[in-house]
Short mmCIF file of C-alpha atoms in Angstrom, two decimals:
data_model
loop_
_atom_site.label_atom_id
_atom_site.label_comp_id
_atom_site.label_asym_id
_atom_site.label_seq_id
_atom_site.Cartn_x
_atom_site.Cartn_y
_atom_site.Cartn_z
CA MET W 1 12.74 11.91 -4.30
CA ARG W 2 11.64 12.25 -0.69
CA GLN W 3 14.79 14.20 0.15
CA ILE W 4 14.20 16.52 -2.79
CA VAL W 5 10.62 17.21 -1.67
CA ARG W 6 11.74 17.81 1.91
CA GLY W 7 14.48 20.09 0.64
CA LEU W 8 11.95 22.06 -1.37
CA MET W 9 9.65 22.41 1.64
CA ILE W 10 12.54 23.52 3.87
CA GLY W 11 13.66 25.96 1.17
CA ALA W 12 10.14 27.35 0.92
CA LEU W 13 10.05 27.86 4.67
CA ALA W 14 13.42 29.60 4.58
CA LEU W 15 12.27 31.91 1.79
CA THR W 16 9.11 32.83 3.63
CA ALA W 17 11.13 33.42 6.77
CA SER W 18 13.28 35.96 4.97
CA ALA W 19 10.17 37.70 3.59
CA GLY W 20 8.85 38.51 7.07
CA SER W 21 9.47 41.75 8.92
CA ALA W 22 12.54 41.65 11.14
CA THR W 23 10.88 43.82 13.77
CA THR W 24 7.77 41.71 14.17
CA VAL W 25 7.36 39.91 17.48
CA SER W 26 7.15 36.16 17.03
CA ALA W 27 4.25 34.05 18.24
CA ALA W 28 6.55 32.34 20.71
CA GLU W 29 7.46 35.71 22.24
CA GLU W 30 3.83 36.76 22.46
CA GLY W 31 2.55 33.50 23.93
CA THR W 32 -0.51 31.89 22.39
CA PRO W 33 -0.92 32.99 18.77
CA SER W 34 -3.94 35.11 17.93
CA ALA W 35 -6.71 33.86 15.66
CA ASP W 36 -5.22 36.06 12.93
CA GLN W 37 -1.82 34.38 13.30
CA GLN W 38 -3.31 30.90 13.50
CA ALA W 39 -5.31 31.47 10.31
CA ILE W 40 -2.27 32.75 8.42
CA TYR W 41 -0.11 29.88 9.66
CA LYS W 42 -2.76 27.31 8.77
CA LEU W 43 -3.25 28.70 5.28
CA HIS W 44 0.49 28.89 4.68
CA LEU W 45 1.14 25.34 5.88
CA THR W 46 -1.82 23.99 3.91
CA ASN W 47 -0.73 25.79 0.76
CA GLN W 48 2.80 24.42 1.00
CA ALA W 49 1.55 20.87 1.46
CA GLU W 50 -1.08 21.09 -1.30
CA ILE W 51 1.46 22.45 -3.77
CA GLU W 52 3.71 19.46 -3.15
CA LEU W 53 0.82 16.98 -3.19
CA GLY W 54 -0.48 18.50 -6.41
CA ARG W 55 2.92 18.07 -8.01
CA LEU W 56 3.05 14.48 -6.83
CA ALA W 57 -0.40 13.84 -8.34
CA GLN W 58 0.82 15.22 -11.66
CA GLN W 59 3.68 12.72 -11.59
CA LYS W 60 1.99 9.64 -10.15
CA GLY W 61 -1.69 10.06 -10.99
CA GLN W 62 -3.05 7.16 -13.00
CA SER W 63 -6.05 8.99 -14.43
CA GLU W 64 -5.82 12.16 -16.47
CA ASP W 65 -8.47 13.71 -14.20
CA VAL W 66 -6.28 13.19 -11.13
CA ARG W 67 -3.25 14.66 -12.90
CA GLN W 68 -5.29 17.70 -13.96
CA TYR W 69 -6.66 18.07 -10.43
CA GLY W 70 -3.07 17.95 -9.14
CA GLN W 71 -2.13 20.72 -11.58
CA GLN W 72 -5.05 22.83 -10.41
CA LEU W 73 -4.12 22.29 -6.76
CA SER W 74 -0.53 23.35 -7.35
CA SER W 75 -1.59 26.40 -9.32
CA ASP W 76 -4.37 27.52 -6.96
CA HIS W 77 -2.36 26.96 -3.78
CA SER W 78 0.71 28.70 -5.23
CA ALA W 79 -1.41 31.77 -5.93
CA SER W 80 -3.02 31.52 -2.52
CA ASN W 81 0.36 31.23 -0.81
CA GLN W 82 1.57 34.42 -2.49
CA GLU W 83 -1.51 36.17 -1.17
CA VAL W 84 -0.97 34.68 2.31
CA GLN W 85 2.63 35.92 2.34
CA GLN W 86 1.52 39.42 1.34
CA VAL W 87 -1.22 39.55 3.98
CA ALA W 88 1.15 38.16 6.62
CA GLN W 89 3.68 40.85 5.83
CA GLU W 90 1.02 43.59 5.94
CA ALA W 91 -0.32 42.25 9.24
CA GLY W 92 3.19 41.95 10.72
CA ILE W 93 2.96 38.16 11.08
CA GLN W 94 6.21 36.27 10.63
CA LEU W 95 5.55 32.99 8.88
CA SER W 96 8.82 31.63 10.24
CA ALA W 97 7.46 32.03 13.77
CA ALA W 98 4.71 29.45 13.37
CA PRO W 99 3.93 27.96 16.78
CA LYS W 100 4.95 24.50 17.88
CA GLU W 101 1.28 23.48 17.86
CA LEU W 102 1.57 23.33 14.07
CA SER W 103 4.37 20.78 14.34
CA LYS W 104 1.72 18.08 14.59
CA ASP W 105 0.08 19.35 11.38
CA ARG W 106 3.46 19.45 9.63
CA GLU W 107 4.25 15.91 10.75
CA GLU W 108 0.85 14.63 9.58
CA MET W 109 1.25 16.29 6.20
CA GLN W 110 4.77 14.92 5.77
CA LYS W 111 3.56 11.45 6.75
CA LYS W 112 0.77 11.64 4.16
CA LEU W 113 3.22 12.84 1.51
CA ASP W 114 5.54 9.93 2.33
CA GLN W 115 2.64 7.45 2.14
CA LEU W 116 1.50 8.80 -1.19
CA GLN W 117 5.02 8.63 -2.59
CA GLN W 118 4.96 4.91 -1.82
CA ALA W 119 1.48 4.27 -3.24
CA GLN W 120 1.35 2.34 -6.48
CA ASN W 121 -0.87 2.63 -9.57
CA ASP W 122 -4.60 2.94 -8.88
CA ASP W 123 -3.94 2.92 -5.14
CA PHE W 124 -2.30 6.32 -5.57
CA ASP W 125 -5.39 7.94 -7.09
CA ARG W 126 -7.69 6.61 -4.38
CA GLU W 127 -5.34 7.45 -1.49
CA PHE W 128 -4.55 10.87 -2.93
CA LEU W 129 -8.22 11.79 -3.31
CA ASP W 130 -9.00 10.52 0.20
CA ALA W 131 -6.21 12.73 1.51
CA MET W 132 -7.49 15.75 -0.43
CA VAL W 133 -11.03 15.37 0.88
CA ASP W 134 -9.76 15.02 4.45
CA SER W 135 -7.17 17.79 4.24
CA HIS W 136 -9.54 20.31 2.70
CA LYS W 137 -12.33 19.44 5.15
CA ARG W 138 -10.04 19.91 8.16
CA THR W 139 -8.67 23.19 6.79
CA ILE W 140 -12.17 24.52 6.07
CA ASP W 141 -13.34 23.54 9.57
CA LYS W 142 -10.32 25.17 11.25
CA LEU W 143 -10.56 28.40 9.25
CA SER W 144 -14.32 28.62 9.79
CA ARG W 145 -13.79 28.38 13.56
CA LEU W 146 -10.96 30.91 13.54
CA GLN W 147 -12.82 33.34 11.28
CA GLN W 148 -15.16 34.30 14.12
CA ASP W 149 -12.23 35.53 16.22
CA VAL W 150 -10.05 37.15 13.56
CA GLN W 151 -9.52 40.86 14.26
CA ASP W 152 -7.61 42.10 11.21
CA PRO W 153 -10.00 42.87 8.33
CA THR W 154 -7.34 41.92 5.77
CA VAL W 155 -6.93 38.48 7.34
CA ARG W 156 -10.71 38.07 7.50
CA GLN W 157 -10.98 38.97 3.79
CA LEU W 158 -8.25 36.45 3.00
CA ILE W 159 -10.23 33.74 4.76
CA ASP W 160 -13.40 34.86 2.97
CA ARG W 161 -11.61 34.46 -0.37
CA SER W 162 -9.93 31.18 0.59
CA LEU W 163 -12.90 29.22 1.91
CA PRO W 164 -14.83 28.96 -1.39
CA LYS W 165 -11.72 27.76 -3.25
CA LEU W 166 -10.97 25.20 -0.54
CA GLN W 167 -14.58 24.00 -0.71
CA GLN W 168 -14.31 23.74 -4.49
CA HIS W 169 -11.17 21.59 -4.13
CA GLN W 170 -12.91 19.35 -1.61
CA ASP W 171 -15.96 18.97 -3.86
CA GLN W 172 -13.78 18.15 -6.86
CA ALA W 173 -11.90 15.48 -4.90
CA GLU W 174 -15.18 13.93 -3.77
CA GLN W 175 -16.48 13.90 -7.34
CA LEU W 176 -13.29 12.31 -8.65
CA LYS W 177 -13.46 9.69 -5.89
CA ARG W 178 -16.95 8.70 -7.04
CA GLN W 179 -15.69 8.36 -10.62
CA ILE W 180 -12.74 6.19 -9.64
CA VAL W 181 -14.53 3.83 -7.26
#
């Protein structure tokens, strides 16, 4: 199962790489990525992880509420990722050129996915919801900081549209946690 999930994530990265503009300069070539690039990369990486985690919750969730929340995450983050890909293309940002700084985020997300795949029964629901609260909080904090420095109005509008949905997901996870505990 873990290999299938990793394969899907690698496939998704490959697909997004092919969707980027071939003439765009990568972040590595430019040096430190701009706030616009960082925001796009963060949203893209978060969306990919939340889609997979939502699917896992649909499979392993013990409560119907957690399974439904997982479905909503997968659906919302899939839609968001399509929008991120479109904005990235319009802004000339290659998603395949995400900087090495995001490697730590990728590793943390993969570690959390691996842990959740091993979680059993009611432990899954609790650990999953803890992860969702933490992940959404960190993403909201990062995007809120970056938003001040974003130059491209399209990227800024994307963040403006994304933050309320991310906050809604965090609030829902916190509410479900209270119900389960």
